Amino acid sequence: MENQTMVTEFIFLGLSSDPQLQIFLFLVFLVIYVITLLGNMMIILVICTDTQLHTPMYFFVFHLSFVDICYSSVTDC
């Protein structure tokens, strides 16, 4: 006999109903997001400005950083 259970919907109730905790969590996630963006932009800037880094490996690192910026900036609901 196999498990026939199938989840058809998922209801996200939130992380907290406490307004002070919501502000704290917002700031924590904002800091993580900004650090992610700044780190990836720094990688892109360094690769663009240093001609020694114009090699195939850094070509892919550059594009990986760009894709990481795009993925961390867009959410799909």
mmCIF file of N, CA and C in Angstrom:
data_model
loop_
_atom_site.group_PDB
_atom_site.id
_atom_site.type_symbol
_atom_site.label_atom_id
_atom_site.label_comp_id
_atom_site.label_asym_id
_atom_site.label_seq_id
_atom_site.Cartn_x
_atom_site.Cartn_y
_atom_site.Cartn_z
ATOM 1 N N MET A 1 0.849 -1.174 0.000
ATOM 2 C CA MET A 1 0.000 0.000 0.000
ATOM 3 C C MET A 1 0.897 1.241 0.000
ATOM 4 N N GLU A 2 0.663 2.136 -0.956
ATOM 5 C CA GLU A 2 1.461 3.350 -1.071
ATOM 6 C C GLU A 2 0.763 4.516 -0.390
ATOM 7 N N ASN A 3 1.564 5.484 -0.010
ATOM 8 C CA ASN A 3 1.034 6.703 0.586
ATOM 9 C C ASN A 3 0.345 7.526 -0.500
ATOM 10 N N GLN A 4 -0.924 7.827 -0.312
ATOM 11 C CA GLN A 4 -1.700 8.573 -1.296
ATOM 12 C C GLN A 4 -1.882 10.042 -0.905
ATOM 13 N N THR A 5 -1.179 10.486 0.125
ATOM 14 C CA THR A 5 -1.317 11.861 0.588
ATOM 15 C C THR A 5 -0.639 12.809 -0.391
ATOM 16 N N MET A 6 -1.379 13.844 -0.800
ATOM 17 C CA MET A 6 -0.806 14.838 -1.705
ATOM 18 C C MET A 6 -1.169 16.229 -1.201
ATOM 19 N N VAL A 7 -0.160 17.064 -0.978
ATOM 20 C CA VAL A 7 -0.392 18.429 -0.517
ATOM 21 C C VAL A 7 -0.793 19.273 -1.717
ATOM 22 N N THR A 8 -1.950 19.924 -1.634
ATOM 23 C CA THR A 8 -2.425 20.739 -2.752
ATOM 24 C C THR A 8 -2.274 22.228 -2.495
ATOM 25 N N GLU A 9 -2.084 22.628 -1.247
ATOM 26 C CA GLU A 9 -1.885 24.040 -0.953
ATOM 27 C C GLU A 9 -1.043 24.194 0.300
ATOM 28 N N PHE A 10 -0.419 25.335 0.397
ATOM 29 C CA PHE A 10 0.434 25.643 1.535
ATOM 30 C C PHE A 10 0.118 27.065 1.967
ATOM 31 N N ILE A 11 -0.268 27.236 3.206
ATOM 32 C CA ILE A 11 -0.623 28.558 3.720
ATOM 33 C C ILE A 11 0.489 29.026 4.643
ATOM 34 N N PHE A 12 1.127 30.142 4.256
ATOM 35 C CA PHE A 12 2.212 30.711 5.047
ATOM 36 C C PHE A 12 1.618 31.761 5.977
ATOM 37 N N LEU A 13 1.687 31.518 7.274
ATOM 38 C CA LEU A 13 1.057 32.406 8.237
ATOM 39 C C LEU A 13 1.964 33.539 8.686
ATOM 40 N N GLY A 14 3.221 33.486 8.357
ATOM 41 C CA GLY A 14 4.142 34.537 8.774
ATOM 42 C C GLY A 14 5.100 34.034 9.829
ATOM 43 N N LEU A 15 6.111 34.835 10.062
ATOM 44 C CA LEU A 15 7.117 34.436 11.035
ATOM 45 C C LEU A 15 6.704 34.788 12.456
ATOM 46 N N SER A 16 5.976 35.876 12.600
ATOM 47 C CA SER A 16 5.574 36.289 13.937
ATOM 48 C C SER A 16 4.442 37.302 13.842
ATOM 49 N N SER A 17 3.629 37.355 14.873
ATOM 50 C CA SER A 17 2.584 38.375 14.930
ATOM 51 C C SER A 17 2.990 39.534 15.834
ATOM 52 N N ASP A 18 4.152 39.432 16.463
ATOM 53 C CA ASP A 18 4.670 40.491 17.324
ATOM 54 C C ASP A 18 5.319 41.576 16.464
ATOM 55 N N PRO A 19 4.810 42.822 16.504
ATOM 56 C CA PRO A 19 5.355 43.886 15.648
ATOM 57 C C PRO A 19 6.837 44.175 15.888
ATOM 58 N N GLN A 20 7.283 44.101 17.128
ATOM 59 C CA GLN A 20 8.700 44.364 17.407
ATOM 60 C C GLN A 20 9.580 43.273 16.813
ATOM 61 N N LEU A 21 9.147 42.043 16.896
ATOM 62 C CA LEU A 21 9.905 40.943 16.307
ATOM 63 C C LEU A 21 9.879 41.028 14.783
ATOM 64 N N GLN A 22 8.763 41.488 14.218
ATOM 65 C CA GLN A 22 8.685 41.659 12.767
ATOM 66 C C GLN A 22 9.700 42.687 12.282
ATOM 67 N N ILE A 23 9.834 43.788 13.002
ATOM 68 C CA ILE A 23 10.812 44.814 12.624
ATOM 69 C C ILE A 23 12.223 44.257 12.726
ATOM 70 N N PHE A 24 12.505 43.531 13.798
ATOM 71 C CA PHE A 24 13.831 42.939 13.968
ATOM 72 C C PHE A 24 14.147 41.958 12.842
ATOM 73 N N LEU A 25 13.200 41.083 12.525
ATOM 74 C CA LEU A 25 13.421 40.110 11.453
ATOM 75 C C LEU A 25 13.560 40.796 10.100
ATOM 76 N N PHE A 26 12.782 41.852 9.862
ATOM 77 C CA PHE A 26 12.918 42.612 8.624
ATOM 78 C C PHE A 26 14.325 43.177 8.498
ATOM 79 N N LEU A 27 14.835 43.748 9.575
ATOM 80 C CA LEU A 27 16.181 44.322 9.534
ATOM 81 C C LEU A 27 17.247 43.248 9.335
ATOM 82 N N VAL A 28 17.070 42.089 9.956
ATOM 83 C CA VAL A 28 18.029 40.991 9.771
ATOM 84 C C VAL A 28 18.052 40.551 8.314
ATOM 85 N N PHE A 29 16.882 40.338 7.722
ATOM 86 C CA PHE A 29 16.829 39.908 6.323
ATOM 87 C C PHE A 29 17.298 41.009 5.377
ATOM 88 N N LEU A 30 17.042 42.267 5.724
ATOM 89 C CA LEU A 30 17.523 43.379 4.906
ATOM 90 C C LEU A 30 19.045 43.432 4.903
ATOM 91 N N VAL A 31 19.655 43.238 6.061
ATOM 92 C CA VAL A 31 21.119 43.235 6.145
ATOM 93 C C VAL A 31 21.695 42.083 5.329
ATOM 94 N N ILE A 32 21.100 40.908 5.426
ATOM 95 C CA ILE A 32 21.573 39.757 4.642
ATOM 96 C C ILE A 32 21.455 40.048 3.153
ATOM 97 N N TYR A 33 20.342 40.643 2.732
ATOM 98 C CA TYR A 33 20.123 40.966 1.319
ATOM 99 C C TYR A 33 21.138 41.997 0.826
ATOM 100 N N VAL A 34 21.364 43.052 1.607
ATOM 101 C CA VAL A 34 22.304 44.103 1.201
ATOM 102 C C VAL A 34 23.723 43.559 1.131
ATOM 103 N N ILE A 35 24.113 42.721 2.083
ATOM 104 C CA ILE A 35 25.450 42.116 2.046
ATOM 105 C C ILE A 35 25.604 41.244 0.805
ATOM 106 N N THR A 36 24.566 40.502 0.461
ATOM 107 C CA THR A 36 24.602 39.674 -0.749
ATOM 108 C C THR A 36 24.781 40.531 -1.991
ATOM 109 N N LEU A 37 24.003 41.607 -2.096
ATOM 110 C CA LEU A 37 24.117 42.489 -3.258
ATOM 111 C C LEU A 37 25.482 43.153 -3.332
ATOM 112 N N LEU A 38 25.956 43.696 -2.217
ATOM 113 C CA LEU A 38 27.244 44.386 -2.220
ATOM 114 C C LEU A 38 28.396 43.434 -2.527
ATOM 115 N N GLY A 39 28.339 42.231 -1.991
ATOM 116 C CA GLY A 39 29.386 41.251 -2.270
ATOM 117 C C GLY A 39 29.448 40.882 -3.736
ATOM 118 N N ASN A 40 28.301 40.635 -4.330
ATOM 119 C CA ASN A 40 28.273 40.286 -5.753
ATOM 120 C C ASN A 40 28.669 41.465 -6.634
ATOM 121 N N MET A 41 28.240 42.674 -6.256
ATOM 122 C CA MET A 41 28.649 43.847 -7.032
ATOM 123 C C MET A 41 30.149 44.091 -6.922
ATOM 124 N N MET A 42 30.716 43.801 -5.761
ATOM 125 C CA MET A 42 32.163 43.949 -5.581
ATOM 126 C C MET A 42 32.914 42.964 -6.474
ATOM 127 N N ILE A 43 32.432 41.734 -6.548
ATOM 128 C CA ILE A 43 33.059 40.741 -7.429
ATOM 129 C C ILE A 43 32.999 41.211 -8.875
ATOM 130 N N ILE A 44 31.847 41.705 -9.309
ATOM 131 C CA ILE A 44 31.695 42.185 -10.686
ATOM 132 C C ILE A 44 32.617 43.369 -10.944
ATOM 133 N N LEU A 45 32.689 44.301 -10.008
ATOM 134 C CA LEU A 45 33.541 45.478 -10.175
ATOM 135 C C LEU A 45 35.015 45.100 -10.270
ATOM 136 N N VAL A 46 35.470 44.205 -9.407
ATOM 137 C CA VAL A 46 36.877 43.792 -9.425
ATOM 138 C C VAL A 46 37.213 43.083 -10.730
ATOM 139 N N ILE A 47 36.341 42.215 -11.189
ATOM 140 C CA ILE A 47 36.600 41.488 -12.437
ATOM 141 C C ILE A 47 36.628 42.453 -13.623
ATOM 142 N N CYS A 48 35.749 43.453 -13.624
ATOM 143 C CA CYS A 48 35.720 44.403 -14.749
ATOM 144 C C CYS A 48 36.940 45.316 -14.764
ATOM 145 N N THR A 49 37.438 45.703 -13.604
ATOM 146 C CA THR A 49 38.524 46.679 -13.558
ATOM 147 C C THR A 49 39.905 46.063 -13.680
ATOM 148 N N ASP A 50 40.098 44.830 -13.285
ATOM 149 C CA ASP A 50 41.420 44.191 -13.337
ATOM 150 C C ASP A 50 41.529 43.351 -14.607
ATOM 151 N N THR A 51 42.416 43.756 -15.501
ATOM 152 C CA THR A 51 42.545 43.047 -16.782
ATOM 153 C C THR A 51 43.140 41.653 -16.621
ATOM 154 N N GLN A 52 43.846 41.396 -15.540
ATOM 155 C CA GLN A 52 44.382 40.049 -15.320
ATOM 156 C C GLN A 52 43.275 39.042 -15.030
ATOM 157 N N LEU A 53 42.120 39.542 -14.666
ATOM 158 C CA LEU A 53 40.992 38.650 -14.354
ATOM 159 C C LEU A 53 40.081 38.433 -15.556
ATOM 160 N N HIS A 54 40.518 38.829 -16.726
ATOM 161 C CA HIS A 54 39.728 38.602 -17.940
ATOM 162 C C HIS A 54 40.095 37.248 -18.539
ATOM 163 N N THR A 55 39.833 36.214 -17.770
ATOM 164 C CA THR A 55 40.104 34.837 -18.177
ATOM 165 C C THR A 55 38.784 34.071 -18.165
ATOM 166 N N PRO A 56 38.752 32.901 -18.789
ATOM 167 C CA PRO A 56 37.487 32.142 -18.837
ATOM 168 C C PRO A 56 36.874 31.857 -17.467
ATOM 169 N N MET A 57 37.705 31.547 -16.467
ATOM 170 C CA MET A 57 37.153 31.241 -15.156
ATOM 171 C C MET A 57 36.433 32.455 -14.580
ATOM 172 N N TYR A 58 37.037 33.618 -14.678
ATOM 173 C CA TYR A 58 36.423 34.817 -14.129
ATOM 174 C C TYR A 58 35.252 35.299 -14.977
ATOM 175 N N PHE A 59 35.231 34.926 -16.239
ATOM 176 C CA PHE A 59 34.054 35.187 -17.070
ATOM 177 C C PHE A 59 32.839 34.496 -16.459
ATOM 178 N N PHE A 60 33.025 33.241 -16.063
ATOM 179 C CA PHE A 60 31.919 32.499 -15.464
ATOM 180 C C PHE A 60 31.610 32.990 -14.054
ATOM 181 N N VAL A 61 32.623 33.384 -13.283
ATOM 182 C CA VAL A 61 32.384 33.936 -11.946
ATOM 183 C C VAL A 61 31.596 35.244 -12.046
ATOM 184 N N PHE A 62 31.951 36.073 -13.033
ATOM 185 C CA PHE A 62 31.232 37.324 -13.274
ATOM 186 C C PHE A 62 29.751 37.052 -13.522
ATOM 187 N N HIS A 63 29.476 36.113 -14.413
ATOM 188 C CA HIS A 63 28.083 35.817 -14.738
ATOM 189 C C HIS A 63 27.362 35.111 -13.586
ATOM 190 N N LEU A 64 28.072 34.321 -12.813
ATOM 191 C CA LEU A 64 27.471 33.709 -11.631
ATOM 192 C C LEU A 64 27.068 34.784 -10.624
ATOM 193 N N SER A 65 27.907 35.787 -10.439
ATOM 194 C CA SER A 65 27.562 36.886 -9.536
ATOM 195 C C SER A 65 26.358 37.656 -10.048
ATOM 196 N N PHE A 66 26.305 37.874 -11.351
ATOM 197 C CA PHE A 66 25.159 38.577 -11.938
ATOM 198 C C PHE A 66 23.869 37.784 -11.738
ATOM 199 N N VAL A 67 23.927 36.493 -11.975
ATOM 200 C CA VAL A 67 22.738 35.646 -11.792
ATOM 201 C C VAL A 67 22.340 35.601 -10.323
ATOM 202 N N ASP A 68 23.314 35.594 -9.419
ATOM 203 C CA ASP A 68 23.014 35.600 -7.991
ATOM 204 C C ASP A 68 22.305 36.892 -7.597
ATOM 205 N N ILE A 69 22.724 38.021 -8.170
ATOM 206 C CA ILE A 69 22.029 39.286 -7.916
ATOM 207 C C ILE A 69 20.591 39.196 -8.415
ATOM 208 N N CYS A 70 20.408 38.648 -9.601
ATOM 209 C CA CYS A 70 19.053 38.534 -10.163
ATOM 210 C C CYS A 70 18.179 37.608 -9.324
ATOM 211 N N TYR A 71 18.707 36.455 -8.931
ATOM 212 C CA TYR A 71 17.908 35.501 -8.168
ATOM 213 C C TYR A 71 17.590 36.002 -6.766
ATOM 214 N N SER A 72 18.517 36.728 -6.153
ATOM 215 C CA SER A 72 18.240 37.213 -4.802
ATOM 216 C C SER A 72 17.329 38.437 -4.815
ATOM 217 N N SER A 73 17.149 39.063 -5.983
ATOM 218 C CA SER A 73 16.294 40.249 -6.077
ATOM 219 C C SER A 73 14.876 39.922 -6.528
ATOM 220 N N VAL A 74 14.634 38.729 -7.042
ATOM 221 C CA VAL A 74 13.329 38.366 -7.580
ATOM 222 C C VAL A 74 12.796 37.170 -6.803
ATOM 223 N N THR A 75 11.555 37.276 -6.380
ATOM 224 C CA THR A 75 10.908 36.135 -5.728
ATOM 225 C C THR A 75 9.722 35.716 -6.571
ATOM 226 N N ASP A 76 9.466 34.446 -6.616
ATOM 227 C CA ASP A 76 8.364 33.904 -7.395
ATOM 228 C C ASP A 76 7.351 33.314 -6.426
ATOM 229 N N CYS A 77 6.181 33.915 -6.377
ATOM 230 C CA CYS A 77 5.151 33.442 -5.444
ATOM 231 C C CYS A 77 4.152 32.556 -6.127
#
